[in-house]
């Protein structure tokens, strides 16, 4: 018996830690485990993947998991992201857990995928910890729960161990994370896992690129400022929103935006470029008259 | 000198952007914030010579956030690369192939790992040769791009992934941050400054002032790093402010070797206010407060400022 879990998240969600929590908890229950992250050159906010294998025998398999039994998706915006492609290799037996606050939109599109389960871990985290950005304990606990192999008490022990090992020493923060883990654990059922042999590492979809003339298909190395074609707006979990009735056009949000996504109009009112805003919320934190508020990203504010 | 001041308030800053959004650096990057403000003053005719580091991610092939040119070098050689670019520009101008008014400013972009450790020798050479260039060091006090390993810019008492606090080493990093400002100053370049993204007027004024000097113009930018220092990205500016207000990051410049502090807080805040904002100093407070280490840090700050008291 081997269970293969694949975690998808964005840098900062704590996805690597989630995979470690699942691995450590399974190890404490006497299983053999592997856990490891995979990320490219990108950073906090960019998609990344982590993997956990749990087995009652020796694990000979190596490398990434292309046919997961369980997929954990920490941010619903990743479902449509071609770089992340979290559903790749999942079949109708795969259990898919999605962290989302828009269950209606998600379940419509994914109903045919079979065993999809939605959870609002960000909300649980916000209500207990007061923050919803790092959700490693929630995602790790969700993975442990659906395997049906791991006790709640073991998950809680694994959360303490892993959060301590990444340098969190505040007992209060660890206790709250344990609470979040417990709540997520209890809110999910355990499933019967239908495991299967690992298939080949080939992509399930082959993308055929049509021929284009070199002038189109070759990167233009003398292009100036073309990075604007990369949209980093999906990195956000929360978005800053300017209240123009209050704004006194003081320039502070404009000056301190690291990415330069806030511009000023003729009347010196600031405007946020949501296609590129990464959601760091420095503008919200620094606005001296609190004319900027924070909203959780949801389908209603997608343009 | 006062009459030469170009930047007096936030609204004196340029509204034009020279670094376009879409880069893959972390949300809330203090180094990018400082570079964006720095570039606003230099204007558009700039060639960056980028040592490997976090800012490798700014220009991710085939994309670039810069409106001008960018050259990539390894960690140890950005100032040598800058020499080559400067020489090439000079030759183009001398041979009439580039108009003097189209000349470009050559800017080295390097992190603290490159600046304090690996490229120290090639920087020394470039200053010695009186190379006409700018050096922008984004100092996030560790090797951030590879996962926060200790550099010689890591401050005493901080945790990095290669200097974790342990039973025998409660401080985490036991060595003290190298004084790169003084190392540079010993080379007698015309202009050196420390800058902080929290003080954009001071930053802009320094860059503007440095532009009148020919030769090496060197900047160390305090660069709060949410990922490596372990704090919420929204706090980048607050942390930069606390670093200055507690006296841990001195804002100063040295024109032809003469050191002058450009901003001195009237009353220093307790350094704990700065340290407690960041996970990398958590071990100094939990599970037990490390009074001896905190006292060492206070002592370092006091002895620094003591030498400038008249």
Coordinates of C-alpha atoms in Angstrom, one line a residue:
Chain A
X1 CA 0.0 0.0 0.0
X2 CA 1.4 3.4 -0.9
X3 CA -0.4 6.8 -0.8
X4 CA 0.9 9.6 -3.0
X5 CA -0.1 13.1 -2.0
X6 CA 0.6 16.2 -4.1
X7 CA 0.3 19.6 -2.6
X8 CA -0.1 22.8 -4.7
X9 CA 0.2 26.2 -3.2
X10 CA 1.9 29.6 -3.6
X11 CA 5.1 30.6 -1.9
X12 CA 4.2 31.8 1.6
X13 CA 1.3 29.4 2.1
X14 CA 3.5 26.9 3.8
X15 CA 3.0 24.1 1.4
X16 CA 6.4 22.6 2.0
X17 CA 5.7 22.6 5.7
X18 CA 2.3 21.0 5.0
X19 CA 3.9 18.2 3.2
X20 CA 6.3 17.7 6.1
X21 CA 3.5 17.7 8.6
X22 CA 1.8 14.9 6.6
X23 CA 5.1 13.0 6.4
X24 CA 6.0 13.5 10.0
X25 CA 2.6 12.4 11.2
X26 CA 2.6 9.3 9.1
X27 CA 6.1 8.5 10.3
X28 CA 4.9 8.8 13.9
X29 CA 2.2 6.3 13.0
X30 CA 4.8 3.9 11.9
X31 CA 4.7 4.3 8.2
X32 CA 7.6 4.9 5.8
X33 CA 7.5 8.3 4.3
X34 CA 9.1 10.7 1.8
X35 CA 8.4 14.4 1.6
X36 CA 10.0 17.1 -0.5
X37 CA 9.1 20.4 -2.3
X38 CA 9.7 21.5 -5.8
X39 CA 10.0 25.1 -6.8
X40 CA 11.6 27.1 -9.6
X41 CA 13.2 30.4 -9.6
X42 CA 10.2 32.3 -8.4
X43 CA 9.2 33.5 -5.0
X44 CA 6.6 34.2 -2.4
X45 CA 3.3 34.2 -4.2
X46 CA 4.4 32.1 -7.2
X47 CA 3.1 28.5 -7.6
X48 CA 5.0 25.7 -6.0
X49 CA 4.4 22.0 -5.4
X50 CA 5.3 19.6 -2.6
X51 CA 5.0 15.8 -2.3
X52 CA 4.5 13.2 0.4
X53 CA 4.6 9.5 -0.1
X54 CA 3.3 7.2 2.7
X55 CA 3.8 3.5 2.6
X56 CA 3.7 0.4 4.9
X57 CA 6.6 -1.0 3.0
X58 CA 9.9 0.3 1.7
X59 CA 9.5 3.2 -0.8
X60 CA 11.6 2.6 -3.9
X61 CA 9.8 5.3 -6.0
X62 CA 11.7 8.6 -6.4
X63 CA 11.0 11.9 -8.0
X64 CA 7.8 13.9 -8.5
X65 CA 4.4 12.4 -8.2
X66 CA 2.6 12.5 -11.5
X67 CA -0.4 10.3 -10.6
X68 CA -1.5 11.4 -7.2
X69 CA -4.0 9.7 -5.0
X70 CA -4.7 12.9 -3.1
X71 CA -4.3 16.4 -4.4
X72 CA -4.3 19.3 -1.9
X73 CA -4.8 22.7 -3.5
X74 CA -4.1 25.6 -1.1
X75 CA -5.4 28.4 -3.4
X76 CA -8.3 28.0 -5.9
X77 CA -6.7 30.4 -8.4
X78 CA -4.2 27.7 -9.1
X79 CA -6.8 25.4 -10.7
X80 CA -6.7 27.5 -13.9
X81 CA -3.0 28.3 -13.7
X82 CA -1.2 26.4 -16.6
X83 CA 2.1 26.6 -14.7
X84 CA 0.7 24.9 -11.6
X85 CA -1.8 22.6 -13.4
X86 CA -2.8 20.9 -10.1
X87 CA -5.2 18.4 -11.6
X88 CA -2.7 17.0 -14.0
X89 CA -2.6 13.2 -13.6
X90 CA -5.6 13.1 -11.3
X91 CA -8.3 10.6 -12.2
X92 CA -11.8 9.9 -10.9
X93 CA -10.4 8.0 -7.9
X94 CA -8.2 10.9 -6.9
X95 CA -9.3 12.8 -3.8
X96 CA -9.1 16.5 -4.4
X97 CA -9.2 18.9 -1.5
X98 CA -9.5 22.6 -2.4
X99 CA -9.1 25.6 -0.1
X100 CA -11.7 28.1 -1.4
X101 CA -14.3 30.6 -0.3
X102 CA -16.3 30.3 -3.5
X103 CA -17.7 26.7 -3.4
X104 CA -20.4 27.4 -5.9
X105 CA -18.0 28.3 -8.8
X106 CA -15.6 25.6 -8.0
X107 CA -17.9 22.6 -7.6
X108 CA -19.7 23.4 -10.9
X109 CA -16.5 23.1 -12.9
X110 CA -15.1 20.2 -11.1
X111 CA -18.2 18.0 -10.4
X112 CA -17.2 15.6 -13.1
X113 CA -13.8 15.1 -11.5
X114 CA -15.3 12.9 -8.9
X115 CA -14.1 13.1 -5.3
X116 CA -13.7 16.8 -4.8
X117 CA -14.0 18.2 -1.3
X118 CA -13.9 21.9 -0.5
X119 CA -12.7 23.5 2.7
X120 CA -12.3 27.2 3.6
X121 CA -9.0 26.8 5.5
X122 CA -8.1 30.5 5.0
X123 CA -11.3 31.5 6.9
X124 CA -10.6 28.9 9.7
X125 CA -7.1 30.3 9.9
X126 CA -8.3 33.9 10.0
X127 CA -10.8 33.2 12.7
X128 CA -8.3 31.4 15.0
X129 CA -5.0 33.1 14.2
X130 CA -6.2 36.4 12.8
X131 CA -4.2 35.8 9.6
X132 CA -5.0 33.6 6.6
X133 CA -1.8 33.8 4.6
X134 CA 0.2 30.8 6.0
X135 CA -2.0 27.7 6.1
X136 CA 0.5 24.9 6.4
X137 CA -1.1 23.3 9.5
X138 CA -4.5 23.4 7.9
X139 CA -3.4 21.8 4.6
X140 CA -1.2 19.2 6.4
X141 CA -4.0 18.2 8.6
X142 CA -6.4 18.0 5.7
X143 CA -4.1 15.6 3.9
X144 CA -3.6 13.5 7.0
X145 CA -7.3 13.2 7.6
X146 CA -8.3 12.0 4.2
X147 CA -5.8 9.2 4.2
X148 CA -7.7 7.7 7.1
X149 CA -4.4 6.4 8.5
X150 CA -3.5 9.1 11.0
X151 CA -5.0 10.0 14.4
X152 CA -5.9 13.6 15.2
X153 CA -3.5 13.6 18.2
X154 CA -0.6 12.5 16.0
X155 CA -1.4 15.3 13.5
X156 CA -1.3 17.8 16.3
X157 CA 2.1 16.5 17.5
X158 CA 3.4 16.7 14.0
X159 CA 2.2 20.4 13.7
X160 CA 4.1 21.3 16.8
X161 CA 7.3 19.5 15.7
X162 CA 7.3 21.0 12.2
X163 CA 6.4 24.6 13.2
X164 CA 9.1 24.5 15.9
X165 CA 11.6 23.2 13.4
X166 CA 11.0 26.2 11.0
X167 CA 11.8 28.6 13.9
X168 CA 8.4 29.5 15.3
X169 CA 9.0 29.7 19.0
X170 CA 5.9 31.5 20.2
X171 CA 3.8 28.9 22.1
X172 CA 0.6 30.9 21.4
X173 CA 1.1 30.8 17.6
X174 CA 1.8 27.1 17.7
X175 CA -1.2 26.4 19.9
X176 CA -3.4 28.3 17.5
X177 CA -2.0 26.4 14.6
X178 CA -2.8 23.2 16.4
X179 CA -6.3 24.4 16.8
X180 CA -6.6 25.2 13.1
X181 CA -5.2 21.8 12.3
X182 CA -7.8 20.1 14.5
X183 CA -10.7 22.1 13.1
X184 CA -9.6 21.2 9.5
X185 CA -9.1 17.6 10.5
X186 CA -12.6 17.4 12.0
X187 CA -14.3 19.1 9.1
X188 CA -13.2 16.5 6.6
X189 CA -14.3 12.8 6.3
X190 CA -11.7 10.1 5.8
X191 CA -11.9 8.4 2.4
X192 CA -11.2 4.9 1.1
X193 CA -8.1 5.5 -0.9
X194 CA -7.9 3.6 -4.1
X195 CA -4.2 3.5 -4.8
X196 CA -2.6 2.4 -8.0
X197 CA 0.7 1.9 -9.5
X198 CA 2.7 5.0 -10.5
X199 CA 2.2 5.6 -14.2
X200 CA 5.0 6.9 -16.4
X201 CA 6.2 10.5 -15.9
X202 CA 4.7 11.5 -19.2
X203 CA 2.4 14.4 -19.2
X204 CA -1.2 13.3 -19.6
X205 CA -1.8 16.1 -22.1
X206 CA 0.5 16.7 -25.1
X207 CA 0.6 20.3 -26.2
X208 CA 1.2 20.7 -29.9
X209 CA 2.6 24.1 -30.9
X210 CA 1.9 25.3 -34.3
X211 CA 4.8 26.6 -36.4
X212 CA 5.3 30.3 -36.2
X213 CA 7.7 32.5 -38.1
X214 CA 11.0 33.2 -36.1
X215 CA 10.0 36.8 -35.8
X216 CA 7.0 35.7 -33.6
X217 CA 8.4 32.5 -32.0
X218 CA 11.8 33.8 -30.9
X219 CA 12.1 35.8 -27.8
X220 CA 12.9 39.4 -28.4
X221 CA 16.0 40.1 -26.2
X222 CA 16.0 43.8 -27.0
X223 CA 12.4 44.3 -25.8
X224 CA 12.2 47.0 -23.2
X225 CA 10.2 46.5 -20.0
X226 CA 8.3 43.5 -21.4
X227 CA 7.9 41.9 -18.0
X228 CA 4.6 43.8 -17.8
X229 CA 3.2 40.9 -19.9
X230 CA 3.6 38.7 -16.9
X231 CA 0.6 39.1 -14.6
X232 CA 1.5 38.7 -10.9
X233 CA -2.0 39.6 -9.7
X234 CA -3.0 36.0 -9.0
X235 CA -0.3 35.9 -6.3
X236 CA -2.7 37.7 -4.0
X237 CA -4.8 36.2 -1.3
X238 CA -6.0 39.6 -0.1
X239 CA -6.4 42.7 -2.2
X240 CA -6.0 46.4 -1.1
X241 CA -9.0 48.6 -2.0
X242 CA -8.8 52.4 -2.0
X243 CA -11.6 54.4 -0.6
X244 CA -11.6 57.5 -2.7
X245 CA -14.0 59.4 -0.4
X246 CA -11.3 59.3 2.3
X247 CA -8.1 59.5 0.2
X248 CA -6.2 62.7 0.6
X249 CA -3.7 62.0 -2.1
X250 CA -0.7 62.1 0.1
X251 CA 1.4 59.9 -2.2
X252 CA 2.4 57.5 0.6
X253 CA 1.0 54.3 -1.0
X254 CA 2.5 55.3 -4.4
X255 CA 5.9 55.9 -2.9
X256 CA 6.1 52.7 -0.9
X257 CA 4.7 50.2 -3.3
X258 CA 7.8 48.0 -4.0
X259 CA 6.5 46.9 -7.4
X260 CA 5.4 50.3 -8.6
X261 CA 1.8 49.1 -9.3
X262 CA 0.2 52.2 -7.8
X263 CA 0.1 55.2 -10.2
X264 CA -1.3 58.7 -9.6
X265 CA -3.8 60.4 -11.9
X266 CA -4.0 64.1 -12.8
X267 CA -5.6 64.9 -9.4
X268 CA -2.9 62.8 -7.6
X269 CA -5.4 60.1 -6.7
X270 CA -3.7 56.6 -6.5
X271 CA -4.8 53.7 -8.7
X272 CA -3.9 50.1 -8.1
X273 CA -3.0 47.9 -11.1
X274 CA -4.6 44.7 -10.0
X275 CA -3.2 42.7 -12.9
X276 CA 0.2 43.0 -11.2
X277 CA -0.4 43.8 -7.5
X278 CA 1.1 41.0 -5.5
X279 CA -0.9 41.8 -2.4
X280 CA 1.9 42.6 0.0
X281 CA -0.4 45.2 1.6
X282 CA 2.3 47.7 2.5
X283 CA -0.1 50.3 1.2
X284 CA -2.8 49.2 3.6
X285 CA -0.3 49.2 6.5
X286 CA 1.2 52.6 5.7
X287 CA -1.9 54.6 4.7
X288 CA -2.0 57.2 7.5
X289 CA -5.7 57.8 7.4
X290 CA -6.8 54.2 6.7
X291 CA -8.3 55.0 3.4
X292 CA -7.2 51.6 2.1
X293 CA -9.0 48.5 3.2
X294 CA -8.3 44.8 2.7
X295 CA -10.7 42.3 1.0
X296 CA -10.2 38.6 0.5
X297 CA -9.9 37.7 -3.1
X298 CA -13.1 36.1 -4.4
X299 CA -14.9 35.6 -7.7
X300 CA -16.9 38.8 -7.2
X301 CA -14.0 41.1 -7.5
X302 CA -12.5 39.5 -10.5
X303 CA -12.7 41.7 -13.5
Chain B
X1 CA 25.0 73.1 0.3
X2 CA 21.4 73.6 1.5
X3 CA 20.4 75.5 -1.5
X4 CA 21.4 72.5 -3.7
X5 CA 18.8 70.3 -2.1
X6 CA 16.6 68.9 -4.8
X7 CA 14.4 66.6 -2.7
X8 CA 12.6 68.0 0.3
X9 CA 9.4 66.1 0.5
X10 CA 7.7 63.0 -1.0
X11 CA 6.0 65.0 -3.7
X12 CA 9.4 65.9 -5.1
X13 CA 9.9 62.3 -6.2
X14 CA 9.5 61.4 -9.9
X15 CA 6.2 59.9 -10.9
X16 CA 7.8 58.1 -13.8
X17 CA 8.4 54.4 -13.3
X18 CA 11.7 52.8 -14.6
X19 CA 11.1 49.3 -13.2
X20 CA 7.9 47.8 -14.6
X21 CA 5.7 45.4 -12.6
X22 CA 5.5 41.7 -13.2
X23 CA 8.8 40.7 -11.7
X24 CA 9.1 37.4 -9.8
X25 CA 10.7 38.8 -6.7
X26 CA 8.7 38.3 -3.5
X27 CA 5.7 40.6 -2.7
X28 CA 6.9 43.2 -0.2
X29 CA 10.6 43.1 -1.2
X30 CA 12.4 45.9 0.6
X31 CA 15.3 45.6 -1.9
X32 CA 13.1 46.2 -4.9
X33 CA 11.4 49.1 -3.1
X34 CA 14.8 50.8 -2.6
X35 CA 16.0 50.0 -6.2
X36 CA 12.8 51.5 -7.6
X37 CA 13.3 54.8 -5.7
X38 CA 17.0 54.7 -6.6
X39 CA 16.3 54.3 -10.3
X40 CA 13.8 57.2 -10.3
X41 CA 16.6 59.6 -9.5
X42 CA 19.1 58.1 -12.0
X43 CA 16.6 58.3 -14.9
X44 CA 16.4 56.1 -17.9
X45 CA 19.9 56.0 -19.3
X46 CA 21.2 53.2 -17.2
X47 CA 23.0 49.9 -17.8
X48 CA 22.7 47.4 -14.9
X49 CA 25.4 44.9 -14.3
X50 CA 23.8 42.3 -12.0
X51 CA 25.7 39.9 -9.8
X52 CA 23.8 36.6 -9.2
X53 CA 21.4 36.9 -6.3
X54 CA 17.8 37.6 -5.7
X55 CA 17.7 40.3 -8.3
X56 CA 18.6 37.6 -10.9
X57 CA 14.8 37.2 -10.8
X58 CA 14.2 40.7 -12.0
X59 CA 15.1 39.9 -15.6
X60 CA 13.8 36.4 -16.2
X61 CA 14.5 35.5 -19.8
X62 CA 12.8 36.5 -22.1
X63 CA 11.3 39.2 -19.8
X64 CA 12.9 42.3 -18.4
X65 CA 11.4 45.0 -16.1
X66 CA 14.0 47.5 -17.2
X67 CA 13.6 50.0 -19.9
X68 CA 17.4 50.0 -20.5
X69 CA 20.0 47.3 -20.6
X70 CA 20.9 44.6 -18.2
X71 CA 24.0 42.4 -18.1
X72 CA 24.3 39.3 -15.9
X73 CA 27.5 38.3 -14.2
X74 CA 28.5 35.7 -11.6
X75 CA 28.6 36.7 -7.9
X76 CA 32.2 37.7 -7.8
X77 CA 32.6 39.8 -10.9
X78 CA 29.9 42.5 -11.3
X79 CA 32.3 45.4 -10.8
X80 CA 34.7 43.8 -13.4
X81 CA 31.7 43.6 -15.7
X82 CA 31.0 47.3 -15.0
X83 CA 34.5 48.1 -16.0
X84 CA 34.0 46.4 -19.4
X85 CA 30.7 48.2 -20.0
X86 CA 32.2 51.6 -19.0
X87 CA 35.2 51.1 -21.3
X88 CA 33.0 50.1 -24.2
X89 CA 30.8 53.2 -23.7
X90 CA 33.9 55.4 -23.5
X91 CA 35.3 53.9 -26.7
X92 CA 32.0 54.3 -28.5
X93 CA 31.8 58.0 -27.5
X94 CA 35.5 58.6 -28.4
X95 CA 35.0 57.1 -31.8
X96 CA 31.9 59.1 -32.5
X97 CA 29.6 56.1 -32.5
X98 CA 27.6 57.2 -29.4
X99 CA 26.6 60.8 -28.7
X100 CA 27.9 62.1 -25.4
X101 CA 24.3 63.0 -24.4
X102 CA 23.3 59.4 -25.0
X103 CA 25.9 58.1 -22.5
X104 CA 24.7 55.7 -19.9
X105 CA 25.2 55.3 -16.2
X106 CA 26.8 52.0 -15.3
X107 CA 25.2 50.5 -12.2
X108 CA 26.3 47.3 -10.3
X109 CA 23.4 45.5 -8.7
X110 CA 24.5 43.1 -6.0
X111 CA 23.2 41.5 -2.8
X112 CA 25.1 41.4 0.4
X113 CA 26.5 37.9 -0.3
X114 CA 28.2 39.3 -3.4
X115 CA 29.1 42.7 -1.9
X116 CA 30.4 41.6 1.5
X117 CA 31.9 38.3 0.5
X118 CA 32.5 37.1 -3.0
X119 CA 32.9 40.4 -5.0
X120 CA 34.9 42.3 -2.4
X121 CA 38.1 41.8 -4.3
X122 CA 36.7 42.9 -7.7
X123 CA 35.0 45.9 -6.0
X124 CA 38.3 46.8 -4.4
X125 CA 39.9 46.7 -7.8
X126 CA 37.2 48.8 -9.4
X127 CA 37.4 51.5 -6.7
X128 CA 41.2 51.4 -6.9
X129 CA 41.0 52.1 -10.7
X130 CA 38.6 54.9 -10.0
X131 CA 36.0 53.4 -12.3
X132 CA 33.1 55.8 -12.9
X133 CA 30.1 53.7 -11.8
X134 CA 27.4 53.3 -9.2
X135 CA 27.2 50.3 -6.9
X136 CA 23.8 49.4 -5.4
X137 CA 23.9 46.8 -2.7
X138 CA 20.6 45.4 -1.6
X139 CA 21.5 44.2 1.9
X140 CA 19.1 41.6 3.3
X141 CA 21.7 40.3 5.6
X142 CA 22.0 36.7 4.3
X143 CA 22.1 34.7 1.0
X144 CA 18.4 35.2 0.4
X145 CA 18.2 33.7 -3.1
X146 CA 19.5 30.3 -2.0
X147 CA 17.5 30.1 1.2
X148 CA 19.0 32.5 3.8
X149 CA 22.4 31.1 4.5
X150 CA 24.6 33.2 6.7
X151 CA 26.7 35.9 4.9
X152 CA 29.2 38.3 6.5
X153 CA 26.4 40.8 6.5
X154 CA 24.3 38.7 8.8
X155 CA 24.0 40.5 12.2
X156 CA 25.0 39.1 15.5
X157 CA 22.1 37.3 17.1
X158 CA 20.1 36.6 13.9
X159 CA 19.0 33.1 12.9
X160 CA 20.0 32.0 9.4
X161 CA 19.7 28.5 7.9
X162 CA 23.4 27.9 8.5
X163 CA 23.5 29.6 11.9
X164 CA 20.6 28.3 13.8
X165 CA 20.4 29.0 17.5
X166 CA 21.3 25.8 19.4
X167 CA 22.2 24.8 22.9
X168 CA 25.8 25.8 22.6
X169 CA 25.2 28.8 20.4
X170 CA 22.1 30.6 21.7
X171 CA 22.8 33.7 19.6
X172 CA 22.4 32.0 16.2
X173 CA 24.8 34.1 14.2
X174 CA 27.8 34.6 16.5
X175 CA 29.9 36.8 14.2
X176 CA 29.3 40.5 13.7
X177 CA 28.2 42.2 10.6
X178 CA 31.2 43.3 8.5
X179 CA 31.5 47.1 8.3
X180 CA 31.5 47.3 4.5
X181 CA 31.0 51.1 4.6
X182 CA 34.4 51.5 6.3
X183 CA 36.1 49.0 4.0
X184 CA 34.9 51.0 1.1
X185 CA 35.9 54.3 2.7
X186 CA 39.4 53.0 3.2
X187 CA 39.6 53.0 -0.6
X188 CA 38.8 56.7 -0.7
X189 CA 36.0 56.8 -3.3
X190 CA 34.3 60.2 -3.8
X191 CA 30.9 59.0 -2.6
X192 CA 29.5 56.3 -0.2
X193 CA 26.0 56.3 1.4
X194 CA 23.7 54.1 3.3
X195 CA 20.1 54.3 2.4
X196 CA 16.7 53.0 3.5
X197 CA 13.5 52.6 1.5
X198 CA 11.7 54.1 4.5
X199 CA 13.5 57.4 3.9
X200 CA 12.8 58.1 0.2
X201 CA 13.6 61.8 0.4
X202 CA 17.0 61.1 2.1
X203 CA 17.6 58.3 -0.5
X204 CA 16.8 60.5 -3.5
X205 CA 18.8 63.4 -2.2
X206 CA 21.9 61.2 -1.7
X207 CA 21.6 59.6 -5.2
X208 CA 21.1 63.1 -6.7
X209 CA 24.1 64.5 -4.8
X210 CA 26.4 61.6 -5.8
X211 CA 25.7 62.3 -9.5
X212 CA 28.0 65.3 -9.5
X213 CA 31.0 63.1 -8.7
X214 CA 33.1 61.1 -11.2
X215 CA 34.4 57.8 -10.0
X216 CA 32.9 55.1 -7.7
X217 CA 29.6 56.0 -6.1
X218 CA 28.6 53.3 -3.6
X219 CA 25.3 52.7 -1.9
X220 CA 24.2 50.1 0.7
X221 CA 20.4 49.8 0.8
X222 CA 18.7 48.4 3.9
X223 CA 16.5 45.7 2.4
X224 CA 13.9 44.1 4.7
X225 CA 13.2 40.6 3.5
X226 CA 9.8 39.2 4.5
X227 CA 10.7 35.7 3.4
X228 CA 14.0 35.4 5.0
X229 CA 13.5 37.6 8.1
X230 CA 10.1 35.9 8.7
X231 CA 7.6 38.7 9.0
X232 CA 4.4 39.6 7.2
X233 CA 5.2 41.4 3.9
X234 CA 3.0 44.4 4.8
X235 CA 5.5 45.3 7.5
X236 CA 8.5 46.0 5.3
X237 CA 8.3 49.8 5.7
X238 CA 7.6 49.6 9.4
X239 CA 10.7 47.4 10.0
X240 CA 12.9 49.7 7.9
X241 CA 11.7 52.6 10.0
X242 CA 12.4 50.8 13.3
X243 CA 15.9 49.9 12.1
X244 CA 16.7 53.6 11.8
X245 CA 14.8 54.7 14.9
X246 CA 16.5 52.1 17.1
X247 CA 19.9 53.1 15.8
X248 CA 20.7 49.7 14.3
X249 CA 20.8 51.1 10.7
X250 CA 22.6 54.5 10.5
X251 CA 21.8 56.8 7.6
X252 CA 25.0 58.4 6.5
X253 CA 27.2 59.4 3.7
X254 CA 30.9 59.9 3.1
X255 CA 31.9 62.6 0.6
X256 CA 35.5 62.3 -0.2
X257 CA 35.9 60.3 3.0
X258 CA 34.2 62.7 5.4
X259 CA 31.4 60.9 7.2
X260 CA 28.2 62.7 8.0
X261 CA 25.0 61.3 9.4
X262 CA 22.0 62.5 7.4
X263 CA 19.4 61.6 9.9
X264 CA 19.8 60.9 13.7
X265 CA 16.8 60.0 15.7
X266 CA 16.3 62.5 18.6
X267 CA 15.8 59.6 20.9
X268 CA 16.6 56.0 20.1
X269 CA 13.9 53.4 20.5
X270 CA 14.7 50.2 22.5
X271 CA 16.2 47.8 20.0
X272 CA 13.8 45.1 21.1
X273 CA 11.1 46.9 19.2
X274 CA 12.9 46.2 16.0
X275 CA 14.1 42.7 16.9
X276 CA 10.7 41.4 18.0
X277 CA 9.1 42.2 14.6
X278 CA 11.1 39.4 12.9
X279 CA 11.1 35.6 13.2
X280 CA 14.9 35.5 12.7
X281 CA 15.3 37.1 16.2
X282 CA 12.5 35.0 17.9
X283 CA 15.0 32.9 19.7
X284 CA 16.2 35.9 21.7
X285 CA 12.8 36.2 23.4
X286 CA 11.2 32.6 23.4
X287 CA 11.2 30.3 25.1
X288 CA 13.6 32.2 27.4
X289 CA 14.8 35.8 27.0
X290 CA 18.5 35.9 26.1
X291 CA 19.4 39.0 28.2
X292 CA 23.1 38.6 27.6
X293 CA 22.8 38.6 23.8
X294 CA 20.3 41.5 23.8
X295 CA 22.8 43.4 26.0
X296 CA 25.6 42.7 23.4
X297 CA 23.4 44.1 20.6
X298 CA 22.6 47.2 22.6
X299 CA 26.3 47.6 23.4
X300 CA 27.2 47.4 19.7
X301 CA 24.7 50.2 18.9
X302 CA 25.9 52.4 21.7
X303 CA 29.5 52.0 20.9
X304 CA 28.8 52.8 17.2
X305 CA 27.0 56.1 18.0
X306 CA 29.5 56.9 20.8
X307 CA 32.4 57.4 18.3
X308 CA 30.4 60.1 16.5
X309 CA 29.4 62.1 19.6
X310 CA 31.2 65.4 19.8

